[in-house]
mmCIF file with all atom_site columns, C-alpha atoms in Angstrom:
data_model
loop_
_atom_site.group_PDB
_atom_site.id
_atom_site.type_symbol
_atom_site.label_atom_id
_atom_site.label_alt_id
_atom_site.label_comp_id
_atom_site.label_asym_id
_atom_site.label_entity_id
_atom_site.label_seq_id
_atom_site.pdbx_PDB_ins_code
_atom_site.Cartn_x
_atom_site.Cartn_y
_atom_site.Cartn_z
_atom_site.occupancy
_atom_site.B_iso_or_equiv
_atom_site.pdbx_formal_charge
_atom_site.auth_seq_id
_atom_site.auth_comp_id
_atom_site.auth_asym_id
_atom_site.auth_atom_id
_atom_site.pdbx_PDB_model_num
ATOM 1   C CA . UNK A 1 1   ? 69.128 -64.099 -78.433 1.00 43.00 ? 1   UNK A CA 1
ATOM 2   C CA . UNK A 1 2   ? 67.891 -61.674 -80.968 1.00 43.00 ? 2   UNK A CA 1
ATOM 3   C CA . UNK A 1 3   ? 71.121 -59.522 -81.473 1.00 49.00 ? 3   UNK A CA 1
ATOM 4   C CA . UNK A 1 4   ? 72.325 -63.234 -82.507 1.00 51.00 ? 4   UNK A CA 1
ATOM 5   C CA . UNK A 1 5   ? 69.084 -63.352 -84.970 1.00 50.00 ? 5   UNK A CA 1
ATOM 6   C CA . UNK A 1 6   ? 69.437 -59.870 -86.551 1.00 50.00 ? 6   UNK A CA 1
ATOM 7   C CA . UNK A 1 7   ? 72.285 -57.444 -85.350 1.00 55.00 ? 7   UNK A CA 1
ATOM 8   C CA . UNK A 1 8   ? 69.867 -54.363 -86.048 1.00 58.00 ? 8   UNK A CA 1
ATOM 9   C CA . UNK A 1 9   ? 66.789 -55.310 -84.378 1.00 57.00 ? 9   UNK A CA 1
ATOM 10  C CA . UNK A 1 10  ? 67.234 -52.490 -81.940 1.00 64.00 ? 10  UNK A CA 1
ATOM 11  C CA . UNK A 1 11  ? 66.718 -49.992 -84.353 1.00 69.00 ? 11  UNK A CA 1
ATOM 12  C CA . UNK A 1 12  ? 63.432 -51.595 -86.086 1.00 73.00 ? 12  UNK A CA 1
ATOM 13  C CA . UNK A 1 13  ? 61.353 -51.144 -83.150 1.00 83.00 ? 13  UNK A CA 1
ATOM 14  C CA . UNK A 1 14  ? 58.268 -48.847 -82.905 1.00 86.00 ? 14  UNK A CA 1
ATOM 15  C CA . UNK A 1 15  ? 58.996 -47.581 -79.170 1.00 86.00 ? 15  UNK A CA 1
ATOM 16  C CA . UNK A 1 16  ? 57.418 -44.351 -77.717 1.00 93.00 ? 16  UNK A CA 1
ATOM 17  C CA . UNK A 1 17  ? 59.262 -41.308 -78.303 1.00 96.00 ? 17  UNK A CA 1
ATOM 18  C CA . UNK A 1 18  ? 61.549 -40.056 -75.519 1.00 96.00 ? 18  UNK A CA 1
ATOM 19  C CA . UNK A 1 19  ? 62.444 -36.260 -74.341 1.00 97.00 ? 19  UNK A CA 1
ATOM 20  C CA . UNK A 1 20  ? 58.538 -34.961 -74.681 1.00 98.00 ? 20  UNK A CA 1
ATOM 21  C CA . UNK A 1 21  ? 57.931 -31.273 -73.920 1.00 98.00 ? 21  UNK A CA 1
ATOM 22  C CA . UNK A 1 22  ? 55.266 -29.111 -74.225 1.00 98.00 ? 22  UNK A CA 1
ATOM 23  C CA . UNK A 1 23  ? 55.601 -25.385 -74.878 1.00 97.00 ? 23  UNK A CA 1
ATOM 24  C CA . UNK A 1 24  ? 52.631 -22.874 -74.664 1.00 96.00 ? 24  UNK A CA 1
ATOM 25  C CA . UNK A 1 25  ? 52.621 -20.548 -77.909 1.00 95.00 ? 25  UNK A CA 1
ATOM 26  C CA . UNK A 1 26  ? 50.443 -16.943 -77.907 1.00 93.00 ? 26  UNK A CA 1
ATOM 27  C CA . UNK A 1 27  ? 46.465 -17.586 -78.981 1.00 91.00 ? 27  UNK A CA 1
ATOM 28  C CA . UNK A 1 28  ? 45.908 -20.897 -77.076 1.00 94.00 ? 28  UNK A CA 1
ATOM 29  C CA . UNK A 1 29  ? 48.287 -23.153 -78.994 1.00 96.00 ? 29  UNK A CA 1
ATOM 30  C CA . UNK A 1 30  ? 51.279 -25.490 -77.475 1.00 97.00 ? 30  UNK A CA 1
ATOM 31  C CA . UNK A 1 31  ? 53.512 -27.080 -79.451 1.00 98.00 ? 31  UNK A CA 1
ATOM 32  C CA . UNK A 1 32  ? 54.631 -30.488 -78.211 1.00 98.00 ? 32  UNK A CA 1
ATOM 33  C CA . UNK A 1 33  ? 58.273 -31.921 -79.344 1.00 98.00 ? 33  UNK A CA 1
ATOM 34  C CA . UNK A 1 34  ? 60.087 -35.193 -78.732 1.00 98.00 ? 34  UNK A CA 1
ATOM 35  C CA . UNK A 1 35  ? 63.126 -36.959 -79.651 1.00 96.00 ? 35  UNK A CA 1
ATOM 36  C CA . UNK A 1 36  ? 62.013 -39.030 -82.832 1.00 94.00 ? 36  UNK A CA 1
ATOM 37  C CA . UNK A 1 37  ? 62.893 -42.791 -82.503 1.00 91.00 ? 37  UNK A CA 1
ATOM 38  C CA . UNK A 1 38  ? 65.652 -44.636 -84.434 1.00 87.00 ? 38  UNK A CA 1
ATOM 39  C CA . UNK A 1 39  ? 63.081 -46.491 -86.736 1.00 82.00 ? 39  UNK A CA 1
ATOM 40  C CA . UNK A 1 40  ? 62.033 -43.873 -89.045 1.00 80.00 ? 40  UNK A CA 1
ATOM 41  C CA . UNK A 1 41  ? 61.670 -45.907 -92.267 1.00 77.00 ? 41  UNK A CA 1
ATOM 42  C CA . UNK A 1 42  ? 58.465 -47.007 -93.508 1.00 79.00 ? 42  UNK A CA 1
ATOM 43  C CA . UNK A 1 43  ? 54.840 -45.810 -93.082 1.00 88.00 ? 43  UNK A CA 1
ATOM 44  C CA . UNK A 1 44  ? 53.840 -43.889 -89.778 1.00 93.00 ? 44  UNK A CA 1
ATOM 45  C CA . UNK A 1 45  ? 54.132 -41.114 -87.476 1.00 96.00 ? 45  UNK A CA 1
ATOM 46  C CA . UNK A 1 46  ? 53.347 -39.840 -83.849 1.00 97.00 ? 46  UNK A CA 1
ATOM 47  C CA . UNK A 1 47  ? 50.215 -39.578 -82.384 1.00 98.00 ? 47  UNK A CA 1
ATOM 48  C CA . UNK A 1 48  ? 49.812 -36.420 -80.080 1.00 98.00 ? 48  UNK A CA 1
ATOM 49  C CA . UNK A 1 49  ? 47.051 -36.572 -77.099 1.00 98.00 ? 49  UNK A CA 1
ATOM 50  C CA . UNK A 1 50  ? 45.848 -34.237 -74.741 1.00 98.00 ? 50  UNK A CA 1
ATOM 51  C CA . UNK A 1 51  ? 43.653 -33.705 -71.861 1.00 98.00 ? 51  UNK A CA 1
ATOM 52  C CA . UNK A 1 52  ? 42.562 -31.106 -69.415 1.00 96.00 ? 52  UNK A CA 1
ATOM 53  C CA . UNK A 1 53  ? 42.763 -33.721 -66.466 1.00 95.00 ? 53  UNK A CA 1
ATOM 54  C CA . UNK A 1 54  ? 45.702 -35.944 -65.996 1.00 93.00 ? 54  UNK A CA 1
ATOM 55  C CA . UNK A 1 55  ? 43.180 -38.566 -65.289 1.00 92.00 ? 55  UNK A CA 1
ATOM 56  C CA . UNK A 1 56  ? 40.630 -37.835 -67.774 1.00 83.00 ? 56  UNK A CA 1
ATOM 57  C CA . UNK A 1 57  ? 40.119 -39.119 -71.237 1.00 93.00 ? 57  UNK A CA 1
ATOM 58  C CA . UNK A 1 58  ? 42.741 -38.073 -73.974 1.00 97.00 ? 58  UNK A CA 1
ATOM 59  C CA . UNK A 1 59  ? 41.534 -36.186 -76.831 1.00 97.00 ? 59  UNK A CA 1
ATOM 60  C CA . UNK A 1 60  ? 43.507 -37.443 -79.983 1.00 97.00 ? 60  UNK A CA 1
ATOM 61  C CA . UNK A 1 61  ? 44.879 -34.238 -81.708 1.00 98.00 ? 61  UNK A CA 1
ATOM 62  C CA . UNK A 1 62  ? 46.487 -36.036 -84.897 1.00 97.00 ? 62  UNK A CA 1
ATOM 63  C CA . UNK A 1 63  ? 49.042 -37.824 -86.130 1.00 97.00 ? 63  UNK A CA 1
ATOM 64  C CA . UNK A 1 64  ? 52.644 -36.442 -87.850 1.00 97.00 ? 64  UNK A CA 1
ATOM 65  C CA . UNK A 1 65  ? 52.767 -37.086 -91.600 1.00 95.00 ? 65  UNK A CA 1
ATOM 66  C CA . UNK A 1 66  ? 56.240 -38.953 -90.865 1.00 94.00 ? 66  UNK A CA 1
ATOM 67  C CA . UNK A 1 67  ? 58.305 -40.754 -88.217 1.00 93.00 ? 67  UNK A CA 1
ATOM 68  C CA . UNK A 1 68  ? 60.882 -38.230 -89.080 1.00 94.00 ? 68  UNK A CA 1
ATOM 69  C CA . UNK A 1 69  ? 58.921 -35.230 -87.647 1.00 96.00 ? 69  UNK A CA 1
ATOM 70  C CA . UNK A 1 70  ? 59.819 -34.161 -84.003 1.00 97.00 ? 70  UNK A CA 1
ATOM 71  C CA . UNK A 1 71  ? 56.828 -31.931 -83.007 1.00 98.00 ? 71  UNK A CA 1
ATOM 72  C CA . UNK A 1 72  ? 53.207 -30.950 -83.349 1.00 98.00 ? 72  UNK A CA 1
ATOM 73  C CA . UNK A 1 73  ? 51.369 -27.599 -82.738 1.00 98.00 ? 73  UNK A CA 1
ATOM 74  C CA . UNK A 1 74  ? 47.956 -27.873 -81.361 1.00 97.00 ? 74  UNK A CA 1
ATOM 75  C CA . UNK A 1 75  ? 45.629 -25.139 -81.591 1.00 96.00 ? 75  UNK A CA 1
ATOM 76  C CA . UNK A 1 76  ? 42.394 -23.632 -80.110 1.00 95.00 ? 76  UNK A CA 1
ATOM 77  C CA . UNK A 1 77  ? 42.958 -24.478 -76.387 1.00 96.00 ? 77  UNK A CA 1
ATOM 78  C CA . UNK A 1 78  ? 41.379 -22.937 -73.705 1.00 95.00 ? 78  UNK A CA 1
ATOM 79  C CA . UNK A 1 79  ? 43.683 -20.045 -72.149 1.00 93.00 ? 79  UNK A CA 1
ATOM 80  C CA . UNK A 1 80  ? 44.465 -20.149 -68.386 1.00 94.00 ? 80  UNK A CA 1
ATOM 81  C CA . UNK A 1 81  ? 43.585 -23.818 -68.294 1.00 96.00 ? 81  UNK A CA 1
ATOM 82  C CA . UNK A 1 82  ? 46.609 -26.803 -67.598 1.00 97.00 ? 82  UNK A CA 1
ATOM 83  C CA . UNK A 1 83  ? 46.626 -29.196 -70.223 1.00 98.00 ? 83  UNK A CA 1
ATOM 84  C CA . UNK A 1 84  ? 48.625 -32.745 -70.366 1.00 98.00 ? 84  UNK A CA 1
ATOM 85  C CA . UNK A 1 85  ? 49.905 -34.312 -73.359 1.00 98.00 ? 85  UNK A CA 1
ATOM 86  C CA . UNK A 1 86  ? 51.228 -37.636 -74.125 1.00 98.00 ? 86  UNK A CA 1
ATOM 87  C CA . UNK A 1 87  ? 52.886 -39.091 -77.685 1.00 98.00 ? 87  UNK A CA 1
ATOM 88  C CA . UNK A 1 88  ? 52.785 -42.615 -79.365 1.00 97.00 ? 88  UNK A CA 1
ATOM 89  C CA . UNK A 1 89  ? 54.767 -43.847 -82.148 1.00 94.00 ? 89  UNK A CA 1
ATOM 90  C CA . UNK A 1 90  ? 52.401 -45.526 -84.932 1.00 94.00 ? 90  UNK A CA 1
ATOM 91  C CA . UNK A 1 91  ? 54.019 -47.631 -87.639 1.00 90.00 ? 91  UNK A CA 1
ATOM 92  C CA . UNK A 1 92  ? 51.384 -48.647 -90.393 1.00 89.00 ? 92  UNK A CA 1
ATOM 93  C CA . UNK A 1 93  ? 51.795 -51.673 -93.016 1.00 85.00 ? 93  UNK A CA 1
ATOM 94  C CA . UNK A 1 94  ? 54.260 -51.180 -95.547 1.00 72.00 ? 94  UNK A CA 1
ATOM 95  C CA . UNK A 1 95  ? 56.396 -53.095 -98.054 1.00 62.00 ? 95  UNK A CA 1
ATOM 96  C CA . UNK A 1 96  ? 60.157 -53.203 -97.938 1.00 56.00 ? 96  UNK A CA 1
ATOM 97  C CA . UNK A 1 97  ? 61.960 -51.235 -95.149 1.00 49.00 ? 97  UNK A CA 1
ATOM 98  C CA . UNK A 1 98  ? 65.091 -52.187 -94.477 1.00 51.00 ? 98  UNK A CA 1
ATOM 99  C CA . UNK A 1 99  ? 64.623 -55.706 -95.931 1.00 52.00 ? 99  UNK A CA 1
ATOM 100 C CA . UNK A 1 100 ? 61.870 -56.110 -93.431 1.00 58.00 ? 100 UNK A CA 1
ATOM 101 C CA . UNK A 1 101 ? 58.182 -56.185 -94.290 1.00 65.00 ? 101 UNK A CA 1
ATOM 102 C CA . UNK A 1 102 ? 55.832 -54.673 -91.653 1.00 68.00 ? 102 UNK A CA 1
ATOM 103 C CA . UNK A 1 103 ? 52.433 -56.169 -92.431 1.00 78.00 ? 103 UNK A CA 1
ATOM 104 C CA . UNK A 1 104 ? 50.858 -55.068 -89.396 1.00 85.00 ? 104 UNK A CA 1
ATOM 105 C CA . UNK A 1 105 ? 49.850 -51.606 -87.649 1.00 89.00 ? 105 UNK A CA 1
ATOM 106 C CA . UNK A 1 106 ? 52.049 -51.160 -84.532 1.00 89.00 ? 106 UNK A CA 1
ATOM 107 C CA . UNK A 1 107 ? 51.411 -48.725 -81.925 1.00 91.00 ? 107 UNK A CA 1
ATOM 108 C CA . UNK A 1 108 ? 53.922 -47.936 -79.109 1.00 92.00 ? 108 UNK A CA 1
ATOM 109 C CA . UNK A 1 109 ? 53.107 -47.243 -75.403 1.00 95.00 ? 109 UNK A CA 1
ATOM 110 C CA . UNK A 1 110 ? 52.545 -44.079 -74.583 1.00 96.00 ? 110 UNK A CA 1
ATOM 111 C CA . UNK A 1 111 ? 55.573 -41.505 -73.899 1.00 97.00 ? 111 UNK A CA 1
ATOM 112 C CA . UNK A 1 112 ? 55.625 -39.804 -70.675 1.00 97.00 ? 112 UNK A CA 1
ATOM 113 C CA . UNK A 1 113 ? 52.969 -37.177 -69.900 1.00 97.00 ? 113 UNK A CA 1
ATOM 114 C CA . UNK A 1 114 ? 53.871 -33.553 -69.838 1.00 98.00 ? 114 UNK A CA 1
ATOM 115 C CA . UNK A 1 115 ? 51.911 -30.484 -68.817 1.00 98.00 ? 115 UNK A CA 1
ATOM 116 C CA . UNK A 1 116 ? 51.844 -26.852 -69.489 1.00 98.00 ? 116 UNK A CA 1
ATOM 117 C CA . UNK A 1 117 ? 49.666 -24.103 -68.442 1.00 96.00 ? 117 UNK A CA 1
ATOM 118 C CA . UNK A 1 118 ? 48.270 -22.160 -71.940 1.00 93.00 ? 118 UNK A CA 1
ATOM 119 C CA . UNK A 1 119 ? 48.886 -18.582 -72.110 1.00 80.00 ? 119 UNK A CA 1
ATOM 120 C CA . UNK A 1 120 ? 46.584 -15.773 -72.781 1.00 75.00 ? 120 UNK A CA 1
#
């Protein structure tokens, strides 16, 4: 039905990014990377969250400047601990975007959760 109404609708959806990975860096940092979604026009970015227990509360690490970004580095994590990361796509209200107007803040579901042990 949607394809008949708008052939490009799949390319204008705020969905969770795929291909999420976490790479430990020296000094208690982690680089979280992902494959950006197709819909990268308009305002918004990727919100990265982390936790030291997969069942625990996730802490907001921040949001990228754009939906074209494909990674974020999180600093000041405790060496020797394992951390869990997930990413959400956020589209914020904007004017014209591919001739579609977005008047609402849209947040995707969580990406897959990935983990990495912080190096010393």
